[in-house]
Coordinates of C-alpha atoms in Angstrom, one line a residue:
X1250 CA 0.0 0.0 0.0
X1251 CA 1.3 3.4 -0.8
X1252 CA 0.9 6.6 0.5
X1253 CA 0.2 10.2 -2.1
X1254 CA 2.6 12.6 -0.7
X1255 CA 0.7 15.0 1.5
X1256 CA 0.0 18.3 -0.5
X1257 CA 2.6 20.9 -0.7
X1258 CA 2.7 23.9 1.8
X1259 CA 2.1 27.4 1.0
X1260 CA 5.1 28.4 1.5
X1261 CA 7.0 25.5 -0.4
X1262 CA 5.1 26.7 -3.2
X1263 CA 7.6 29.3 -4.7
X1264 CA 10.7 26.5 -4.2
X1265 CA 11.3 24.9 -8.1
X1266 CA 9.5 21.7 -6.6
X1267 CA 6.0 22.0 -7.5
X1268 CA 4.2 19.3 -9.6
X1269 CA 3.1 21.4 -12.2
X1270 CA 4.0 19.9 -16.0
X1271 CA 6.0 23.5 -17.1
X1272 CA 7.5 24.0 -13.7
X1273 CA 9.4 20.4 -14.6
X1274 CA 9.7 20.6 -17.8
X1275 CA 11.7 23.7 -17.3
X1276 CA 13.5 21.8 -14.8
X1277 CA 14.3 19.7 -16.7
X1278 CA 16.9 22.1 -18.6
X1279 CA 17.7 24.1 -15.8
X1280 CA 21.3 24.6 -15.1
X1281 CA 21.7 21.9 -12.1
X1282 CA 21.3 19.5 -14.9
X1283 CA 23.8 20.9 -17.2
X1284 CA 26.0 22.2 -14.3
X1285 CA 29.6 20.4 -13.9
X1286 CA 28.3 19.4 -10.5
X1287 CA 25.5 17.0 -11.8
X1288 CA 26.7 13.3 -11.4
X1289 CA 25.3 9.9 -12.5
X1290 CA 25.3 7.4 -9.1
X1291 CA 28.3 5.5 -11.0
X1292 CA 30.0 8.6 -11.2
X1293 CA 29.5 9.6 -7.5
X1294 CA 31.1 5.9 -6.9
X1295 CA 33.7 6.2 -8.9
X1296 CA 34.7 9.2 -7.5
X1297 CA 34.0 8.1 -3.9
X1298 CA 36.7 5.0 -5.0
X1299 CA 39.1 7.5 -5.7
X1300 CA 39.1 9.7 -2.5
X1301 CA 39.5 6.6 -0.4
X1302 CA 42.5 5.6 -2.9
X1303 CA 44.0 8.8 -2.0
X1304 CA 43.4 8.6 1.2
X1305 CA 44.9 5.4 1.6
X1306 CA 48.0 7.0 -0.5
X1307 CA 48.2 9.6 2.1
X1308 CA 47.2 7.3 5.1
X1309 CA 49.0 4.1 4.5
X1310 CA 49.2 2.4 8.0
X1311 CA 47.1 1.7 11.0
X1312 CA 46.3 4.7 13.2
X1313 CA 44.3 2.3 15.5
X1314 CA 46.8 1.9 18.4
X1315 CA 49.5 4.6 19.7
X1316 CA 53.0 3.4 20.2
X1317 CA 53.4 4.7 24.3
X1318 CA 52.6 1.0 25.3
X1319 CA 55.7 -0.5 23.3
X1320 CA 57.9 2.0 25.2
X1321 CA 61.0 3.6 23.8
X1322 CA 61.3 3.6 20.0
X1323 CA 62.9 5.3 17.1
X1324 CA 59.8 6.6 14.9
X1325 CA 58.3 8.9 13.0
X1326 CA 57.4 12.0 15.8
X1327 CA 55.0 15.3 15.2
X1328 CA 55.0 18.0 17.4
X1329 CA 51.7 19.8 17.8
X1330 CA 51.7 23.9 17.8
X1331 CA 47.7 23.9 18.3
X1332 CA 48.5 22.1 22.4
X1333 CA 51.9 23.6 22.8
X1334 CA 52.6 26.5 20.9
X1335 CA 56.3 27.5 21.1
X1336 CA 56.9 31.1 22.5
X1337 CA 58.2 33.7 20.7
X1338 CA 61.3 33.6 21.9
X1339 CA 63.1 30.4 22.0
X1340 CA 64.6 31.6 25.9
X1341 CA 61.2 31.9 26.9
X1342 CA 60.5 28.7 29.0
X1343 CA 58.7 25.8 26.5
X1344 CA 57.5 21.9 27.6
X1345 CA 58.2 20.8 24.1
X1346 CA 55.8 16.9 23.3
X1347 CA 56.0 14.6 20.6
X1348 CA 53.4 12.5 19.3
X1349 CA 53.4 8.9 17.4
X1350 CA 52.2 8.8 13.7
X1351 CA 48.3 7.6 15.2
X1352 CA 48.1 10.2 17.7
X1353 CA 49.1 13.1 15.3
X1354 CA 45.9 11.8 13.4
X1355 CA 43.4 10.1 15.5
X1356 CA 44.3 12.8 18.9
X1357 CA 45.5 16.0 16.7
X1358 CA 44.3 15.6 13.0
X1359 CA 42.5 18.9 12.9
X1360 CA 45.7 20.6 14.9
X1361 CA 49.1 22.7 13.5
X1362 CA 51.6 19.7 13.2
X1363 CA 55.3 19.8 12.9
X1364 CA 56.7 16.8 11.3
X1365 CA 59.9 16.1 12.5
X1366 CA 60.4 12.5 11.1
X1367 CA 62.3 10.0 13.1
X1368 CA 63.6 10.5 16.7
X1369 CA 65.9 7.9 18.6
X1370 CA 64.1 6.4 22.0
X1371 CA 61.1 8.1 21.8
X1372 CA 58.1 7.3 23.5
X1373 CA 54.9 9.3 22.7
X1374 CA 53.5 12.1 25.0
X1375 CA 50.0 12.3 24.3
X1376 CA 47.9 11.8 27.2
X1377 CA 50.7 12.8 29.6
X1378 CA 51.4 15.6 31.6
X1379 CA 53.1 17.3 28.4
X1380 CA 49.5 18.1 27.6
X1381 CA 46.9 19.9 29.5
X1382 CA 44.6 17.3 30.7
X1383 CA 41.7 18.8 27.8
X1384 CA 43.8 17.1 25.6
X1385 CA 43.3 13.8 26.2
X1386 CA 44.8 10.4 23.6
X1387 CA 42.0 8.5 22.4
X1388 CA 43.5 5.4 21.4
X1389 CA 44.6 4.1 25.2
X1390 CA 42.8 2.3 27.7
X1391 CA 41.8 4.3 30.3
X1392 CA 42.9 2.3 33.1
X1393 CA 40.0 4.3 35.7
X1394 CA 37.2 3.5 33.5
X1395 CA 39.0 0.2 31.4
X1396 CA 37.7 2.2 28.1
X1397 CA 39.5 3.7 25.6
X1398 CA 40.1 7.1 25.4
X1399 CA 39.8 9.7 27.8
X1400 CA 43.3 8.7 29.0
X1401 CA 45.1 11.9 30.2
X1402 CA 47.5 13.4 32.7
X1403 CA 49.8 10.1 32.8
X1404 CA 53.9 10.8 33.3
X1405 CA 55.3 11.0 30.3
X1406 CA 58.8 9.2 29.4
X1407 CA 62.0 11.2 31.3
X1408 CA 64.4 9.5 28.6
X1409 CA 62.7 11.4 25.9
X1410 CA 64.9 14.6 24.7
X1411 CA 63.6 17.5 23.1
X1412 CA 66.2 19.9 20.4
X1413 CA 64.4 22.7 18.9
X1414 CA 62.8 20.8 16.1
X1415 CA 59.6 20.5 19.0
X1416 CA 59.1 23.9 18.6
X1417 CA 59.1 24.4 14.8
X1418 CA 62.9 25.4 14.5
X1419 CA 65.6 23.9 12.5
X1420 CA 68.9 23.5 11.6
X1421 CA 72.0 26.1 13.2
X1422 CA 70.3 29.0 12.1
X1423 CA 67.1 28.4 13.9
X1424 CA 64.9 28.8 11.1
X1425 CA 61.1 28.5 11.7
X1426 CA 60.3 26.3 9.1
X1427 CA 57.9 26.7 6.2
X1428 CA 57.6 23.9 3.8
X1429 CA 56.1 25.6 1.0
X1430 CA 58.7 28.4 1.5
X1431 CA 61.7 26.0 1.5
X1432 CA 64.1 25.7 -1.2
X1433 CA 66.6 23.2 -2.0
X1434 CA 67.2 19.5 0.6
X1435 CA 67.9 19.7 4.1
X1436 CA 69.5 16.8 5.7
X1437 CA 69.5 15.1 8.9
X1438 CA 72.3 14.6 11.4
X1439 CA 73.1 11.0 12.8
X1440 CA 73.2 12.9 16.1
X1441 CA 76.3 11.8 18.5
X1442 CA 74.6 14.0 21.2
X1443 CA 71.8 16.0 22.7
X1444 CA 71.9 20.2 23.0
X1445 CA 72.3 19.3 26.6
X1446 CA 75.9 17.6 25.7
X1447 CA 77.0 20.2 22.8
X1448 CA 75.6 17.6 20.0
X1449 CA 72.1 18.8 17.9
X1450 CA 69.9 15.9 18.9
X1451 CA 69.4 14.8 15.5
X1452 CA 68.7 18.2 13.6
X1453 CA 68.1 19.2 10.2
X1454 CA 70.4 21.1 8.0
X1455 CA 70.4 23.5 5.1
X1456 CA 73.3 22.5 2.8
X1457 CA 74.6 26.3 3.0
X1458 CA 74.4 26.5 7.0
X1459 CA 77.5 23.7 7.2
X1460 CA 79.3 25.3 5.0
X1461 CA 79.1 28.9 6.7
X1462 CA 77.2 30.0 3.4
X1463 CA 73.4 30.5 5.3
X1464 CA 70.6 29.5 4.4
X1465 CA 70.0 31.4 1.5
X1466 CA 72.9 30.3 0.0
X1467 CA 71.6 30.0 -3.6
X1468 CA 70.6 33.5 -3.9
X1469 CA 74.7 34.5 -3.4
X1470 CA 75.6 31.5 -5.8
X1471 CA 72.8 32.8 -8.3
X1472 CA 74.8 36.4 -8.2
X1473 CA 77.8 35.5 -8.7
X1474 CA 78.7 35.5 -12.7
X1475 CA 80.0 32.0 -14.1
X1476 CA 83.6 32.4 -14.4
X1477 CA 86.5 29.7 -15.5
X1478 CA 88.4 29.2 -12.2
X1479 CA 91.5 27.4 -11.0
X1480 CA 90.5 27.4 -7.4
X1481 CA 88.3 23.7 -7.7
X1482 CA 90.9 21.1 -8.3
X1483 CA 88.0 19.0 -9.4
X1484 CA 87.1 21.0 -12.5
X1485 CA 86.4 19.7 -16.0
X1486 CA 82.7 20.2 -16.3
X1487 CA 82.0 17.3 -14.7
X1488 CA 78.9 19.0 -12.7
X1489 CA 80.7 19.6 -9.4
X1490 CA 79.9 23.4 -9.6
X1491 CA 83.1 23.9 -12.0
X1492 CA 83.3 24.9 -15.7
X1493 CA 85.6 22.8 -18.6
X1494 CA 89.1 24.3 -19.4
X1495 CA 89.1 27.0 -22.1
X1496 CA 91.3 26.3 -24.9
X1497 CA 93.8 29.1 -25.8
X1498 CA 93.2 28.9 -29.6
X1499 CA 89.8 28.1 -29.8
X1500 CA 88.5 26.9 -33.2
X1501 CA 84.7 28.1 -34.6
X1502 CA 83.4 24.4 -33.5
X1503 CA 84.8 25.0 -29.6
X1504 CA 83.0 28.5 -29.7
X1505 CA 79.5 26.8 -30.9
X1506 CA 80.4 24.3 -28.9
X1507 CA 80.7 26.5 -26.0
X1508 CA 77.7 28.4 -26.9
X1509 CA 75.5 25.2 -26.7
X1510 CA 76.9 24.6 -22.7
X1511 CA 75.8 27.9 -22.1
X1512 CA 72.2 27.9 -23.6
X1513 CA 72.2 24.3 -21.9
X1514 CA 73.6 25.9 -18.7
X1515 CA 70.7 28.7 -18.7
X1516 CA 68.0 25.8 -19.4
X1517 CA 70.1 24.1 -16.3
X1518 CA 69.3 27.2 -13.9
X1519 CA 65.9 27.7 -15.2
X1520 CA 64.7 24.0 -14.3
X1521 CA 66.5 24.1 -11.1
X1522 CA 64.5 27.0 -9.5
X1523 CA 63.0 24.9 -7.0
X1524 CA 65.8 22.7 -6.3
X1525 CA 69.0 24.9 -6.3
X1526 CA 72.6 23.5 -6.8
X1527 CA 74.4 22.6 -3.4
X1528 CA 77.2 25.3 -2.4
X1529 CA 80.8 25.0 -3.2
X1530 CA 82.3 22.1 -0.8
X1531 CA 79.2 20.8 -0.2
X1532 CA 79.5 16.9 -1.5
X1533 CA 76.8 15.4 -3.9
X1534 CA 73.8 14.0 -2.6
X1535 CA 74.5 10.7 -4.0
X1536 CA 78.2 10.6 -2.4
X1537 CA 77.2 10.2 1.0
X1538 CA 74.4 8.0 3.0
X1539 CA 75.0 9.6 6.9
X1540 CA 76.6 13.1 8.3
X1541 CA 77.7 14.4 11.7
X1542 CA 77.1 18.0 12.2
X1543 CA 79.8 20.0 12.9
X1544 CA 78.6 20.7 16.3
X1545 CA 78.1 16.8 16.9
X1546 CA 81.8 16.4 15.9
X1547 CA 83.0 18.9 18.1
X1548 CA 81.1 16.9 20.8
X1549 CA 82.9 14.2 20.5
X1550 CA 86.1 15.1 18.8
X1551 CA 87.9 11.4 18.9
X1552 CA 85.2 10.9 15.8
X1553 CA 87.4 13.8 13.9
X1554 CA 90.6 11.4 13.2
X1555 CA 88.6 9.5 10.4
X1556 CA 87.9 12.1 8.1
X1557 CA 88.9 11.6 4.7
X1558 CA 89.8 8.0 5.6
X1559 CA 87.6 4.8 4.1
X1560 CA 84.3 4.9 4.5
X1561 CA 84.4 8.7 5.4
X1562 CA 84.4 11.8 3.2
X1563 CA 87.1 14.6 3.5
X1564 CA 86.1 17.1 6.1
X1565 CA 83.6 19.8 4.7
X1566 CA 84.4 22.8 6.9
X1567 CA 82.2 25.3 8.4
X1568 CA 83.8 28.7 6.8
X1569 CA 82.2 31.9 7.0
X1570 CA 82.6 33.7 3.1
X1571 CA 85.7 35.6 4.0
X1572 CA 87.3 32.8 5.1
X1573 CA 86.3 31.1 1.9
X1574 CA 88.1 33.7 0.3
X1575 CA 91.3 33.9 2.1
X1576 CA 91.2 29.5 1.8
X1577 CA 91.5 30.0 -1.9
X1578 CA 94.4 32.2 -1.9
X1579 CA 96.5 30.6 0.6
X1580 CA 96.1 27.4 -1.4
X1581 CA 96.9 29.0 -4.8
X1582 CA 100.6 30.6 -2.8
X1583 CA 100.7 26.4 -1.5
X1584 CA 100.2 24.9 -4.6
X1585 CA 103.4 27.3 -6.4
X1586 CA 105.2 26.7 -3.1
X1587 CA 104.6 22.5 -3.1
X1588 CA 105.5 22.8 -6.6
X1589 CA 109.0 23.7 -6.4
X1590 CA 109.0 21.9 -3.1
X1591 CA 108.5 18.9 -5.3
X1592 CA 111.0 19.4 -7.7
X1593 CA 113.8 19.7 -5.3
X1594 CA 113.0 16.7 -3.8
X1595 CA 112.8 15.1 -6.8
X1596 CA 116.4 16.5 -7.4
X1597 CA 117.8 15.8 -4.0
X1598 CA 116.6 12.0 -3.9
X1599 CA 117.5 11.0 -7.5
X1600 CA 121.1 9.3 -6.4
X1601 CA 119.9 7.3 -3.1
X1602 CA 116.9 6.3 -4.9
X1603 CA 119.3 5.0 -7.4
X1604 CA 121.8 3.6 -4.9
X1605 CA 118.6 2.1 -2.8
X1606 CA 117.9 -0.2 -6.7
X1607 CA 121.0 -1.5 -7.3
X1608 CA 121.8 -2.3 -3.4
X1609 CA 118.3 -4.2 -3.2
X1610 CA 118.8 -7.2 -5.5
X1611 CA 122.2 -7.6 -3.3
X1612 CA 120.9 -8.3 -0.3
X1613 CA 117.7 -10.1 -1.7
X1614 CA 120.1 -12.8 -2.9
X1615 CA 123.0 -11.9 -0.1
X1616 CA 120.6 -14.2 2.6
X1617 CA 117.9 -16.4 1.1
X1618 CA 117.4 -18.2 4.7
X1619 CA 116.0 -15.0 6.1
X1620 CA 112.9 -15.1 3.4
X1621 CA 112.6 -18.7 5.2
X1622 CA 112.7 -17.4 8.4
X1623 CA 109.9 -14.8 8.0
X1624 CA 106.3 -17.1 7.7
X1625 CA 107.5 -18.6 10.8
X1626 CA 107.0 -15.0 12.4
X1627 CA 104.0 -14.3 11.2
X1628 CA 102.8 -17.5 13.2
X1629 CA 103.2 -15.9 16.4
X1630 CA 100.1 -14.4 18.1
X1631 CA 99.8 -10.7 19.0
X1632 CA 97.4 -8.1 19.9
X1633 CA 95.5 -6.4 17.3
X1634 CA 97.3 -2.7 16.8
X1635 CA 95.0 0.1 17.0
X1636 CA 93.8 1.7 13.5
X1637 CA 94.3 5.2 14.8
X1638 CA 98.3 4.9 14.4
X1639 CA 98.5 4.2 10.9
X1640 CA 95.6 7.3 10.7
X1641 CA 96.0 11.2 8.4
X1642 CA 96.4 13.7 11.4
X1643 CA 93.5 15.0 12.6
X1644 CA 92.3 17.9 10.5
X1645 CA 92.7 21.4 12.3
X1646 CA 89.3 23.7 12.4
X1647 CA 85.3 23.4 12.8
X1648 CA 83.7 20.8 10.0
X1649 CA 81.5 18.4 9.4
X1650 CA 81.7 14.4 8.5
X1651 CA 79.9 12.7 6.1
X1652 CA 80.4 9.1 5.5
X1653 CA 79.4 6.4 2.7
X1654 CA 77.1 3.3 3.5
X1655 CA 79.8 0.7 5.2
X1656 CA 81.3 3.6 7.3
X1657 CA 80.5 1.3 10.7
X1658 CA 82.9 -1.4 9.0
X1659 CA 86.1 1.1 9.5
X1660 CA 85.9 2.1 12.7
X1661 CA 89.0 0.7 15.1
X1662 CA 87.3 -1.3 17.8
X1663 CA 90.2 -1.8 19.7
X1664 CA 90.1 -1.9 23.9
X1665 CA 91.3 1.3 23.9
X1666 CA 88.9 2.9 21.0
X1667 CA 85.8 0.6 21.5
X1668 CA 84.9 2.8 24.9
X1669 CA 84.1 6.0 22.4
X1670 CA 81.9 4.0 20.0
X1671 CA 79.4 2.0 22.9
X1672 CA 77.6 4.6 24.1
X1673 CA 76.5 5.5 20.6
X1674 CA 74.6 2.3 18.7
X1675 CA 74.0 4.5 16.2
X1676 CA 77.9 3.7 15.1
X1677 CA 78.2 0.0 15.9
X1678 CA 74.8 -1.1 14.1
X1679 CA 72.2 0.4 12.1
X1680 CA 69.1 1.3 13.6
X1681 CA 65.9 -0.4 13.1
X1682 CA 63.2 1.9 12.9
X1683 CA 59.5 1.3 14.4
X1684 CA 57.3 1.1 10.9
X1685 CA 53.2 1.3 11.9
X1686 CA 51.4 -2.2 10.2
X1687 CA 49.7 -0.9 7.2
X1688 CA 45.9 -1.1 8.1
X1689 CA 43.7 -4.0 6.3
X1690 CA 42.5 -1.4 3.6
X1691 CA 45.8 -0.4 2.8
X1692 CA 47.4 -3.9 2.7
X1693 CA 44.0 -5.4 0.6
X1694 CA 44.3 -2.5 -2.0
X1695 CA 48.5 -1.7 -2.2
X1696 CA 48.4 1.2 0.6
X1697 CA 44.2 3.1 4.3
X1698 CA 42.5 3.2 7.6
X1699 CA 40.4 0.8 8.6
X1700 CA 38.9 -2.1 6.2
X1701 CA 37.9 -1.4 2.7
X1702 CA 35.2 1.1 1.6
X1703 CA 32.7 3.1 3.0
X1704 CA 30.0 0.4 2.2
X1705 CA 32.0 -2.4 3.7
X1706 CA 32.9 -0.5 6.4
X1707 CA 28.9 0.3 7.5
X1708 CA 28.2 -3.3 6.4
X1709 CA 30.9 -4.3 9.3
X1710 CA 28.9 -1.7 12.0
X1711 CA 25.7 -3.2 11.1
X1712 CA 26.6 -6.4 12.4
X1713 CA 27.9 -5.1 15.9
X1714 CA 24.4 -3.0 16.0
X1715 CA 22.0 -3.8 18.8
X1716 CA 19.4 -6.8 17.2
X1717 CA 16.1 -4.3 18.1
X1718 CA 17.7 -0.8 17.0
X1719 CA 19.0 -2.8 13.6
X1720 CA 14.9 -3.8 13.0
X1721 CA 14.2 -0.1 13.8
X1722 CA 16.7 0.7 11.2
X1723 CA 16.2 -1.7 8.5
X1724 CA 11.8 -1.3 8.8
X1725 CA 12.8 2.7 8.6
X1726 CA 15.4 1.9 5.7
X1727 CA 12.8 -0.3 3.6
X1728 CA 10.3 2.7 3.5
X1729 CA 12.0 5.0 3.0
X1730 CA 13.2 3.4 0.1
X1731 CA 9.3 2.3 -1.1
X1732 CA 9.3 6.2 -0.9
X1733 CA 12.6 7.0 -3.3
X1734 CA 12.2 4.3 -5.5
X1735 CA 9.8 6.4 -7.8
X1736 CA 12.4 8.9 -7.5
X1737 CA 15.3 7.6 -8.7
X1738 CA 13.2 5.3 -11.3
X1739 CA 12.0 8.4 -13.5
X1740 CA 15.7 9.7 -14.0
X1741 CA 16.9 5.8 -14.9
X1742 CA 14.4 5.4 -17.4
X1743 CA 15.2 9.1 -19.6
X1744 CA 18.8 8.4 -18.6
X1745 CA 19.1 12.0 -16.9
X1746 CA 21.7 12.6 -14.0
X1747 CA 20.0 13.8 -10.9
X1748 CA 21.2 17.4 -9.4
X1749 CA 21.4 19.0 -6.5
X1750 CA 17.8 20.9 -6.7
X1751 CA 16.3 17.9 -7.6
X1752 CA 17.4 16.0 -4.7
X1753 CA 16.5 19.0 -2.4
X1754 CA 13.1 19.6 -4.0
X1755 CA 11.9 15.7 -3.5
X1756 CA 13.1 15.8 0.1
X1757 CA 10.9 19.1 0.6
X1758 CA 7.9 16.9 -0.4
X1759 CA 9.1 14.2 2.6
X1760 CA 9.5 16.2 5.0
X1761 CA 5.6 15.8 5.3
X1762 CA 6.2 12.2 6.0
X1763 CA 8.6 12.4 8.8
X1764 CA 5.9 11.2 10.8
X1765 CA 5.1 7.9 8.9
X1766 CA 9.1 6.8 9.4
X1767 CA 9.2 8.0 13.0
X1768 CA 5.9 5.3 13.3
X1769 CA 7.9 2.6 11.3
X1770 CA 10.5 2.9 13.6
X1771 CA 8.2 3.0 16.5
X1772 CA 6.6 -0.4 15.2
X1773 CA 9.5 -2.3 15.9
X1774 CA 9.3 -1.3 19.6
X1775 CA 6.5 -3.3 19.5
X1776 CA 8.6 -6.6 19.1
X1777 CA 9.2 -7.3 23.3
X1778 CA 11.5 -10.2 22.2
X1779 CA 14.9 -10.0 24.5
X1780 CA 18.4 -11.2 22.7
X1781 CA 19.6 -14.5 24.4
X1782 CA 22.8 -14.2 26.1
X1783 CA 25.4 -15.9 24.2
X1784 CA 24.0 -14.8 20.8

């Protein structure tokens, strides 16, 4: 049995929903259905697919549990500036927090987060007494109520350390960070130590700040006109901020060849706004996998004897630009004087060197029993020598260390050098970082929270709903739908997508029948069946 929809209200009678034959016929080609915003149903679900796609994209792993429970972790840490918002000035008192990747969404998705990626032996701080106790973590059990959420004011880890990163600051320069502002890669020390024992506690660095140049270094490099230069040792074009040698006589094909470098070279600069060239000194990205900050080193200085040796890079020093300046000439005046240096010793060591060749085939043959002598030496056991001796000096001045991939395999572990290396892990072994589990939508479709779509999703709820409430909802569901069905069946059958108007002007006719689904609903109470326990 079906119900006519109640007659219209006076003053529904101006809205574009009356049942008049011209008032839908104009409808029919008004704008909403020619507007970019109309949509078939199979367009609204293939969009809908796509947002969660994205979202999954975006939100890859579980944000169902927070990490304070598994204690002391190296992970992936936000700070949030809506619950602690740094002062103004940094030697204003502060009670920095962190939170785990869940809590950033689950407890502070609509907040000001800082992402400051992954921090050594971190727990998180949300709930605890580094929040007021309005901000409260969601995702715990509440041990007063054994619910979860609501958990608050708990004492937070006092092995957690805090560098300025917690209050929106970075690298030596202290800049407040602005992603879409930044230019260029900043990189990440190992971190030997804490700012409480001289180190950076893990900081990020612009390229330009280690090498005294700020961190607008690009904009001086951009000024500066392209000149050939003998100062880089490493120069022949090979894209280590150098230029190729100029030929003295050069013929017409080295001038167009020269020509094309430079239009290439402009092309180069053009493409490379938003990703400027690292400043002179500074190695290539791709030539290093770790660094210790200069301030790190200086920390622990025993660390300073292995630059330039295998596994490490040659120290990249932290020079302010006249310093820069002055390094250049004094190595041009080195460079004449090891020159002639070089010569004489040449000059001065021609004869012994000569006398040294002839005397050594002499006394190879003069005693052939001491070649028999010597593997019986090597037999004899004795303690390991300590790499340091056969070590470069240790480089004079302030720089940084950058090392390659297998730089833990050099280091002299000897009883005398192994004391430097165990309080730092970090050196002996790399770290193994805490990695959320991806959550079962992200592992069933390659990447999001919770488990599949939308629909599945309510399918899931439907089952955990109360048995009486779920007949309430299904009775109210089915007429409701005796009541759309009409609805949706005229636009199916002309093959016209359904707007927004049309949708609002139908429910304006419905809103008369509120009453009918309240009494569907109200039907069900009439069922005094109780659910079994067990079921």
């Amino acid at each position: 049995m079906t119900m006519d929809p109640p007659p219209v209200s006076s003053d529904s009678q101006n809205t574009p929903g009356t049942v008049d034959n011209t008032t839908t016929q104009s409808r029919t080609n008004s704008f909403s259905q020619q507007s970019d915003t109309s949509q078939t149903a199979a367009d609204f679900i293939r969009d809908q697919l796509q947002l969660e796609a994205d979202a999954r994209e975006a939100l890859p792993y579980s944000i169902e549990n927070c990490t304070k429970p598994l204690g002391s972790l190296r992970q992936n840490v936000f700070a949030c500036l809506t619950c602690n918002p740094p002062p103004e000035n940094p030697a204003d008192p502060f009670k920095p927090a962190g939170v785990c990747y869940s809590c950033s969404v689950q407890c502070h998705g609509e907040h000001e987060l800082v992402e400051i990626f992954q921090k050594r032996n971190f727990t998180c701080d949300c709930g605890t007494t580094r929040f007021t106790p309005e901000q409260q973590c969601t995702l715990r059990i509440n041990p007063e109520t054994n619910t979860k959420g609501g958990v608050h004011s708990e004492q937070p880890d006092a092995n957690n350390k805090y560098n300025q990163n917690f209050s929106n600051r970075f690298c030596a320069c202290s800049i407040d960070y602005k992603p879409h502002e930044q230019k260029g890669t900043m990189f990440q020390c190992l971190g030997l130590g804490t700012h409480e024992t001289g180190g950076c506690g893990e900081d990020w660095y612009h390229p330009g700040c280690l090498v005294g140049q700020g961190p607008n270094w690009y904009e001086k490099h951009a000024k500066q006109p392209k000149q050939p230069s003998s100062d880089n040792s490493n120069g022949n074009g090979n894209g280590n901020n150098t230029l190729p040698p100029i030929s003295e006589d050069p013929t017409p094909q080295d001038g167009a060849d020269q020509q094309i470098d430079g239009d290439q070279g402009v092309e180069e600069e053009e493409d490379d706004d938003d990703d400027p060239a690292l400043p002179d000194g500074f190695p290539a990205e791709d030539a290093f996998d770790h660094f210790l900050c200069y301030k790190c080193v200086e920390a622990y200085p025993w660390i300073k004897r292995y630059a330039g040796t295998p596994g490490f890079l040659p120290a990249v020093f932290f020079k302010k630009d006249r310093e820069v300046s002055l390094s250049k000439k004094r190595k041009l005046e080195d460079d004449d004087i090891g020159e002639d240096s070089e010569r004489s010793k040449r000059v001065k060591s021609g004869p012994e060197e000569a006398e040294a060749s002839l005397a050594a085939p002499e006394s190879a043959d003069a005693d052939p029993q001491v070649k028999n002598e010597e593997p019986k030496k090597e037999e004899v056991p004795h303690i390991a020598e300590c790499k340091l001796q056969s070590l470069p000096p240790t480089p004079a001045g302030q720089f940084s260390l950058f090392m390659t991939a297998d730089f833990r395999d050099h280091f002299c572990r000897c009883a005398s050098c192994f004391p430097n290396l165990e309080p730092h892990p970090q050196l002996l072994e790399e770290e193994e970082a805490y990695e959320p589990p991806l959550s079962d939508g992200a592992s069933e479709h390659n990447s999001t929270h919770g488990s599949g779509s939308l629909y599945e999703r309510g399918e899931s709820a439907l089952k955990n709903v109360d048995r009486v409430r779920a007949i309430e909802g299904v009775m109210a569901y089915n007429h409701l739908k005796e009541r759309l069905k009409p609805f949706f069946q005229q636009f199916a059958e002309s093959g016209k997508a359904i707007g927004a108007e049309d949708i609002k002007e139908y429910f304006a006719k419905l809103r008369g029948d509120e009453q009918a689904i309240k009494d569907a609903g109200d039907a069900a109470k009439g069922d005094h069946r109780q659910e079994q326990d067990g079921y």
